[in-house]
Amino acid sequence: MAEHISVSKISNYVGQDIILKGWVYNRTDKGKLAFLLIRDGSGFVQCVAFKGDLTPELFETISKLPQESSVIITGSVREDKRAPGIPGGYEVGIKELQVVQAAELDYPMSLKDHGVDFALDNRHLWIRMQSQWAILRIRVRVMSAVREYLDGQGFFNLDTPILTPAAAEGTTTLFETEYFDEGSAFLAQTGQLYNEANIFAFGKVYCYGPTFRAEKSKTRRHLTEFWMLEPEIAFCDLDQLMDIEEGLITHIAQSVLKDCSAELKFLGRDISKLESVVGPFPRMSYDDAAKYLIDLYEKETDPEKKELLKFEWGMDFGAPHETEITKLYDKPVFVYGYPSAVKAFYMEPWPDRPEVCKSVDLLAPEGYGEICGGSERMSDPDKLLARIQKEGLPEEAFKWYLELRKYGSVPHSGFGMGTERVTAWMCGIEHIREAIPFPRTIKRIYP
Ligand code: 4AD
Ligand code: MG
């Protein structure tokens, strides 16, 4: 009896009979031959039906199989360098084929380029296409690399609530919902504050889950629902935090390179750009970055570009600023010590420079920009309370958070990493909406 195998393992079965269970991705007919490109979730492989090997009825059925029909194929595996597929290079000579369902003929996602809106309206089908499959497989590897790395470093994965009583990252981007007799609840913008409670019980923790931002931003880097990884570490200062981020991002890039070479190749990714993603990463102060940007702005002669590059100390970076800074290096760059006014309330002030905080963003090259944002946390309960009041945040909701500073407070730090931004960068794709199975943006909640 032939064994049911995955396309991804096909190289182990050359010369043997196997069974594949999957779907017809594409069909081409050449007289006595019919070529089926079959996908089974783990990969894409060419299967060939030769008229002389099969009953006339079966050959006839195969030559008319509509795209996306589900099938079970028995056949023999041979190596053939020219055979298309992911990974490609193998071919299955069909001996038997059972049609599980012949798909209807009006399949919307034919194998040609579709407009973005059409593709997004058909996201439930679009994810079957090779490009989308490759991107989402890389996302899976990014996420498993994260867990592998942190679990290996002794972090505990303790997930944090999605329904929360107050803003944790700023009040302007909250999704609000009614919560029984308790008033309003908000979808979590971050799990950080709960992570901060967890470290005092577990030392080093992370949460990894969906995160919600009612951001009006309509950019290629913003979703309203995205998956954020957030590690938090007790007894950790800003430099040690950067060491952890460096180790993690290096591990992600190297894991994707090692295990997703077929996907990267299909996407046409320039591998050399990822090969250079190995720590240490350059560390630049906000002050130095600001000097550099002001200088660029002053030297720029094209009025349009000049407008985009406009910069003065105290401003947060826009995408064009981040791009200019990342152009200086072929690996990600840390920018630390931002003005407190542009960052969240919980960041530790810089000693003797309260207008600056111990924050750090990690900016990815090739125009991808901020992939991680983090900081050392404010440890003084009085300063923290003052900041909460200044931001107009509801004090009662933060009672427990302030208590963390009373019973064994220590310097501690953490950061958040956007899964879709990292995935988009690994894949070299333009927009992060393709880096999540079902994207949510301000204009889209279907399908
Ligand atoms: O910089 P952010 O807002 O930081 C926090 O939420 C902190 N509480 C994290 C922490 O210290 N525990 O978000 C962190 C990262 C960003 O660098 C970005 O990669 C991603 O989350 N991100 C988004 N990704 C997609 N769409 C959005 N709207 C995003 N907002 C942030
Ligand atoms: Mg940020």
XYZ file of C-alpha atoms and ligand atoms in Angstrom:
479
model
C 0.000 0.000 0.000
C 1.301 3.434 -0.933
C 1.681 5.894 1.950
C -0.099 9.271 2.226
C 2.693 11.875 2.263
C 3.095 15.662 2.384
C 4.425 17.480 -0.661
C 7.020 19.118 1.584
C 8.543 15.668 2.273
C 8.471 14.447 -1.339
C 12.259 14.376 -1.763
C 12.339 11.357 0.594
C 10.146 9.269 -1.731
C 11.926 9.296 -5.108
C 11.240 6.009 -6.909
C 8.325 5.087 -4.618
C 4.554 5.027 -4.950
C 2.807 7.576 -2.729
C -0.627 9.079 -2.091
C -1.280 12.837 -2.182
C -4.425 14.506 -0.881
C -4.961 18.026 -2.116
C -6.368 20.462 -4.644
C -5.814 21.251 -8.306
C -4.011 24.592 -8.406
C -3.496 24.648 -12.149
C -3.972 22.350 -15.150
C -2.326 22.363 -18.566
C -3.069 19.840 -21.308
C -0.642 18.759 -24.011
C -2.277 16.082 -26.167
C -1.537 12.765 -24.501
C -0.340 14.502 -21.343
C -2.180 16.458 -18.656
C -0.167 18.385 -16.050
C -1.767 19.134 -12.705
C -0.091 21.454 -10.244
C -1.324 20.025 -6.962
C -1.202 21.824 -3.616
C -1.725 20.028 -0.329
C -1.080 22.793 2.211
C 2.562 21.815 2.689
C 3.656 22.630 -0.862
C 2.955 22.573 -4.599
C 3.978 19.690 -6.882
C 3.537 18.812 -10.537
C 1.582 15.605 -11.241
C 1.482 14.207 -14.759
C -1.235 12.067 -16.319
C -0.116 10.095 -19.394
C -2.994 8.868 -21.556
C -1.338 5.493 -22.197
C -1.131 4.727 -18.444
C -4.782 5.365 -17.564
C -8.271 4.255 -18.556
C -9.801 6.532 -21.210
C -12.486 7.660 -18.724
C -9.958 8.657 -16.076
C -7.764 10.514 -18.566
C -10.860 12.336 -19.827
C -11.830 13.306 -16.236
C -8.337 14.572 -15.478
C -8.151 16.622 -18.682
C -11.315 18.445 -17.642
C -10.674 18.874 -13.907
C -11.581 22.422 -12.878
C -9.161 24.548 -10.845
C -9.553 23.918 -7.077
C -11.119 20.478 -7.414
C -10.174 18.298 -4.455
C -8.431 15.043 -5.324
C -6.637 11.990 -3.965
C -3.803 10.880 -6.219
C -1.735 7.707 -6.209
C 1.445 7.921 -8.228
C 5.194 7.441 -8.368
C 7.733 10.119 -7.498
C 10.608 11.051 -9.781
C 13.190 13.779 -9.689
C 12.960 16.351 -12.477
C 14.903 19.580 -12.149
C 12.490 21.394 -14.479
C 9.312 20.492 -12.599
C 7.550 23.576 -11.205
C 6.245 23.741 -7.634
C 7.271 24.810 -4.165
C 9.881 23.486 -3.446
C 9.827 22.161 -7.085
C 12.166 19.709 -8.796
C 9.931 16.625 -8.326
C 7.123 15.151 -10.362
C 4.453 12.544 -9.642
C 3.402 10.147 -12.425
C -0.330 9.638 -11.840
C -1.504 6.010 -11.518
C -4.883 6.620 -9.936
C -6.915 9.726 -9.199
C -10.080 10.036 -7.153
C -12.093 13.237 -7.440
C -13.345 14.175 -3.978
C -15.214 17.170 -5.371
C -15.119 18.660 -8.846
C -15.042 22.398 -8.131
C -17.604 24.679 -9.746
C -16.352 26.349 -12.871
C -16.717 29.964 -11.750
C -13.771 30.026 -9.281
C -13.117 33.745 -8.788
C -9.369 33.670 -8.120
C -8.118 32.526 -11.515
C -4.333 32.453 -11.839
C -3.772 35.985 -13.057
C -3.134 39.279 -11.318
C -6.137 40.675 -9.512
C -6.718 44.197 -8.245
C -6.027 44.631 -4.532
C -9.653 45.270 -3.549
C -10.875 42.256 -5.471
C -8.163 40.092 -3.914
C -9.007 41.358 -0.411
C -12.746 40.774 -0.924
C -11.780 37.213 -1.830
C -9.226 36.786 0.935
C -10.808 33.437 1.912
C -9.710 32.162 -1.521
C -6.690 34.403 -2.086
C -4.814 32.642 0.746
C -4.697 29.548 -1.510
C -2.472 31.332 -4.034
C 1.235 30.597 -4.056
C 2.372 34.107 -3.111
C -0.032 34.357 -0.166
C 0.704 30.831 0.935
C 4.438 31.600 0.923
C 3.961 34.815 2.952
C 1.738 33.166 5.557
C 4.108 30.212 5.891
C 6.887 32.691 6.658
C 4.601 34.319 9.242
C 4.185 30.907 10.892
C 7.973 30.505 11.027
C 8.428 34.014 12.461
C 5.984 33.147 15.251
C 7.510 29.756 16.018
C 11.005 31.293 16.021
C 9.807 33.828 18.607
C 8.558 31.107 20.947
C 11.596 28.918 20.350
C 13.960 31.736 21.222
C 12.195 33.068 24.302
C 11.305 29.649 25.736
C 14.973 28.701 25.247
C 16.051 31.807 27.191
C 13.876 30.905 30.195
C 10.928 33.218 29.499
C 7.442 32.151 30.573
C 4.543 32.666 28.190
C 1.793 34.158 30.336
C -0.955 35.638 28.234
C -2.715 38.825 29.228
C -6.368 39.907 28.980
C -7.933 41.185 25.776
C -10.838 42.841 27.630
C -9.384 45.595 29.769
C -10.771 48.360 31.976
C -8.602 51.259 30.727
C -6.166 52.555 28.109
C -2.619 51.339 28.490
C -0.877 52.929 25.525
C -2.726 56.238 25.027
C -6.416 57.085 24.969
C -6.960 57.895 21.316
C -6.917 54.445 19.756
C -9.294 52.386 21.891
C -12.049 50.063 20.743
C -14.795 50.318 23.326
C -17.481 47.813 24.195
C -20.202 47.531 26.838
C -19.324 45.292 29.757
C -22.463 44.184 31.668
C -22.986 46.400 34.737
C -19.324 47.413 34.883
C -19.537 50.154 32.280
C -17.126 50.165 29.353
C -14.404 47.691 28.547
C -11.693 48.229 25.938
C -9.930 45.813 23.607
C -6.288 45.543 24.655
C -3.807 47.887 22.959
C -1.000 46.083 24.744
C -0.535 43.404 27.403
C 2.370 45.273 28.903
C 0.870 46.432 32.191
C -0.173 42.866 33.037
C 3.253 41.623 31.928
C 4.676 44.015 34.510
C 2.609 42.291 37.209
C 3.679 38.886 35.904
C 7.425 39.567 36.081
C 7.235 40.076 39.841
C 5.986 36.487 40.069
C 7.917 34.890 37.184
C 10.965 37.080 36.400
C 10.922 36.954 32.587
C 7.636 36.660 30.727
C 6.037 37.279 27.370
C 2.546 37.544 26.001
C 1.796 36.921 22.361
C -1.665 37.691 21.125
C -4.007 39.895 19.143
C -3.771 43.601 19.815
C -6.272 46.261 18.844
C -5.743 49.866 17.786
C -8.514 52.070 16.513
C -5.884 53.999 14.566
C -7.080 56.276 11.839
C -3.727 55.657 10.098
C -4.247 54.351 6.590
C -0.639 53.383 5.912
C 0.975 50.209 4.655
C 2.243 49.559 8.204
C -0.991 49.819 10.171
C -3.691 47.295 10.940
C -6.478 47.734 13.486
C -5.896 44.172 14.702
C -2.367 42.774 14.740
C -0.356 40.206 16.677
C 2.088 41.686 19.108
C 4.810 39.847 20.951
C 5.633 41.514 24.261
C 8.504 40.300 26.437
C 9.004 41.904 29.866
C 12.009 41.354 32.125
C 12.738 42.131 35.786
C 16.176 43.515 36.712
C 16.769 44.681 33.157
C 17.962 48.079 31.940
C 17.765 49.663 28.500
C 21.074 48.215 27.222
C 20.150 44.716 28.351
C 16.786 45.141 26.651
C 18.512 45.939 23.363
C 20.657 42.789 23.763
C 17.470 40.695 24.037
C 15.847 42.331 21.004
C 19.026 41.793 19.000
C 19.151 38.096 19.887
C 15.495 37.596 19.073
C 15.498 39.388 15.705
C 18.704 37.613 14.669
C 17.126 34.256 15.521
C 13.957 35.091 13.569
C 15.854 36.132 10.432
C 18.185 33.132 10.555
C 15.281 30.693 11.128
C 13.342 32.095 8.174
C 16.456 31.857 5.989
C 17.098 28.261 7.052
C 13.548 26.882 6.917
C 11.718 29.013 4.351
C 14.192 29.112 1.476
C 11.603 27.820 -1.033
C 9.059 30.438 0.055
C 11.640 33.253 -0.082
C 12.747 32.102 -3.518
C 9.176 32.042 -4.785
C 8.661 35.588 -3.491
C 11.867 36.708 -5.192
C 13.293 37.933 -1.895
C 16.877 39.210 -2.004
C 18.347 36.767 0.530
C 21.512 38.819 1.058
C 19.389 41.488 2.776
C 18.356 38.944 5.431
C 21.756 37.309 5.710
C 23.169 40.534 7.108
C 20.555 40.580 9.902
C 22.936 39.373 12.606
C 23.573 41.235 15.867
C 25.089 43.456 17.128
C 22.846 46.153 15.640
C 23.960 49.805 15.661
C 22.627 51.888 18.590
C 21.986 55.561 17.916
C 20.674 58.160 20.344
C 17.596 60.172 19.379
C 19.784 63.286 19.744
C 22.225 62.027 17.103
C 19.395 60.855 14.853
C 17.754 64.286 15.185
C 21.028 66.065 14.303
C 21.403 63.893 11.236
C 17.807 64.519 10.126
C 17.965 68.275 10.678
C 21.147 68.372 8.630
C 19.491 66.395 5.809
C 16.474 68.680 5.924
C 18.593 71.810 5.719
C 20.638 70.476 2.792
C 17.632 69.252 0.768
C 17.002 71.446 -2.284
C 13.927 69.722 -3.800
C 10.967 71.537 -2.159
C 8.710 68.456 -2.170
C 11.290 66.226 -0.500
C 12.176 69.025 1.883
C 8.569 69.220 3.078
C 8.574 65.466 3.841
C 11.904 65.664 5.666
C 10.936 68.629 7.845
C 12.302 67.912 11.307
C 13.190 69.523 14.595
C 14.238 68.141 17.976
C 11.204 66.910 19.902
C 9.287 65.497 16.938
C 8.441 61.836 16.556
C 9.782 60.248 13.373
C 7.544 59.915 10.360
C 8.079 57.148 7.825
C 10.428 59.288 5.654
C 12.620 60.027 8.701
C 12.828 56.378 9.684
C 13.729 55.492 6.118
C 16.577 58.031 6.070
C 18.029 56.668 9.321
C 17.797 53.040 8.253
C 19.496 53.843 4.932
C 22.712 54.322 6.927
C 22.987 50.597 7.721
C 22.344 47.197 6.147
C 20.843 45.827 9.379
C 18.237 47.079 11.820
C 19.195 50.085 13.942
C 18.159 50.977 17.492
C 17.203 54.569 18.226
C 17.025 55.229 21.978
C 16.253 58.155 24.267
C 13.204 59.751 22.595
C 11.556 62.878 23.975
C 9.159 61.855 26.779
C 6.401 63.971 25.220
C 6.069 61.682 22.171
C 6.130 58.427 24.153
C 3.794 56.598 26.557
C 3.316 57.561 30.219
C 5.120 54.572 31.749
C 8.626 55.203 30.395
C 11.482 55.870 32.849
C 12.896 59.400 32.524
C 16.562 59.754 31.609
C 18.632 60.614 34.720
C 19.042 64.427 34.926
C 17.152 64.885 31.641
C 13.457 64.397 32.377
C 12.478 65.653 28.887
C 14.005 62.442 27.491
C 12.971 58.885 28.368
C 14.638 55.488 28.389
C 12.778 54.311 25.322
C 14.058 52.424 22.307
C 12.649 51.680 18.877
C 14.167 49.150 16.520
C 13.975 50.280 12.893
C 14.251 47.736 10.080
C 16.096 48.525 6.843
C 14.715 48.792 3.284
C 12.071 51.298 4.359
C 10.305 48.932 6.782
C 10.896 51.190 9.783
C 9.746 50.538 13.353
C 9.355 46.826 14.094
C 9.835 46.974 17.890
C 9.082 49.621 20.482
C 10.059 49.348 24.124
C 11.509 51.006 27.192
C 12.705 50.799 30.725
C 9.620 51.333 32.932
C 9.107 54.081 35.447
C 9.827 52.588 38.861
C 9.012 55.504 41.196
C 5.348 55.294 42.333
C 4.927 59.073 42.876
C 6.300 60.065 39.466
C 4.171 57.367 37.872
C 1.010 58.606 39.568
C 1.787 62.182 38.497
C 2.171 61.015 34.898
C -1.086 59.024 34.986
C -2.914 62.114 36.274
C -1.289 64.338 33.664
C -2.447 62.007 30.857
C -5.998 62.150 32.230
C -6.075 58.376 32.754
C -8.574 57.016 35.342
C -6.589 56.605 38.553
C -8.811 53.845 40.028
C -8.059 51.591 37.053
C -4.328 51.878 37.736
C -4.431 51.175 41.487
C -3.047 47.667 41.028
C -0.374 48.898 38.603
C 0.874 51.479 41.100
C 1.015 48.823 43.826
C 3.638 46.963 41.779
C 5.969 49.906 42.577
C 5.385 49.569 46.324
C 6.193 45.932 46.948
C 9.648 45.076 45.684
C 9.933 47.441 42.722
C 13.002 46.848 40.528
C 14.322 48.352 37.309
C 12.545 46.479 34.554
C 12.082 46.725 30.819
C 10.164 45.282 27.921
C 9.229 45.772 24.315
C 6.571 44.968 21.753
C 7.214 43.487 18.311
C 4.648 43.624 15.512
C 4.419 40.187 13.890
C 3.038 41.488 10.608
C 5.687 44.187 10.258
C 8.460 41.653 10.821
C 6.821 39.159 8.453
C 6.376 41.803 5.725
C 10.040 42.724 6.079
C 11.207 39.087 5.943
C 9.090 38.589 2.789
C 10.075 41.893 1.203
C 6.422 42.780 0.536
C 4.970 46.254 0.273
C 1.976 46.147 2.632
C 1.481 44.381 5.973
C -2.127 43.457 5.160
C -0.793 40.408 3.277
C 1.138 39.280 6.361
C -1.945 38.216 8.347
C -4.573 35.670 7.210
C -7.587 38.022 7.506
C -6.512 41.664 7.736
C -8.510 44.275 9.622
C -8.009 47.868 8.568
C -10.130 50.984 9.056
C -11.870 50.276 5.759
C -12.164 46.507 5.997
C -13.747 43.907 8.265
C -14.885 41.457 5.512
C -14.347 38.527 5.100
O 5.333 50.853 19.883
P 4.096 50.172 20.382
O 2.841 50.938 20.358
O 4.454 49.673 21.838
C 3.607 49.134 22.770
O 2.456 48.860 22.592
C 4.307 48.766 24.048
N 3.316 48.662 25.116
C 5.049 47.481 23.856
C 5.797 47.070 25.085
O 6.726 47.743 25.456
N 5.420 45.971 25.694
O 3.873 48.844 19.542
C 4.885 47.871 19.466
C 5.019 47.359 18.053
C 5.431 48.419 17.037
O 6.833 48.581 17.018
C 4.926 47.801 15.739
O 5.832 46.824 15.254
C 3.660 47.102 16.190
O 3.765 46.876 17.578
N 2.472 47.927 15.906
C 1.615 47.727 14.881
N 1.606 46.810 13.904
C 0.589 46.848 13.021
N -0.411 47.750 13.061
C -0.446 48.706 14.033
N -1.450 49.572 14.072
C 0.609 48.715 14.998
N 0.875 49.480 16.079
C 2.017 48.984 16.617
Mg 5.963 52.521 18.866
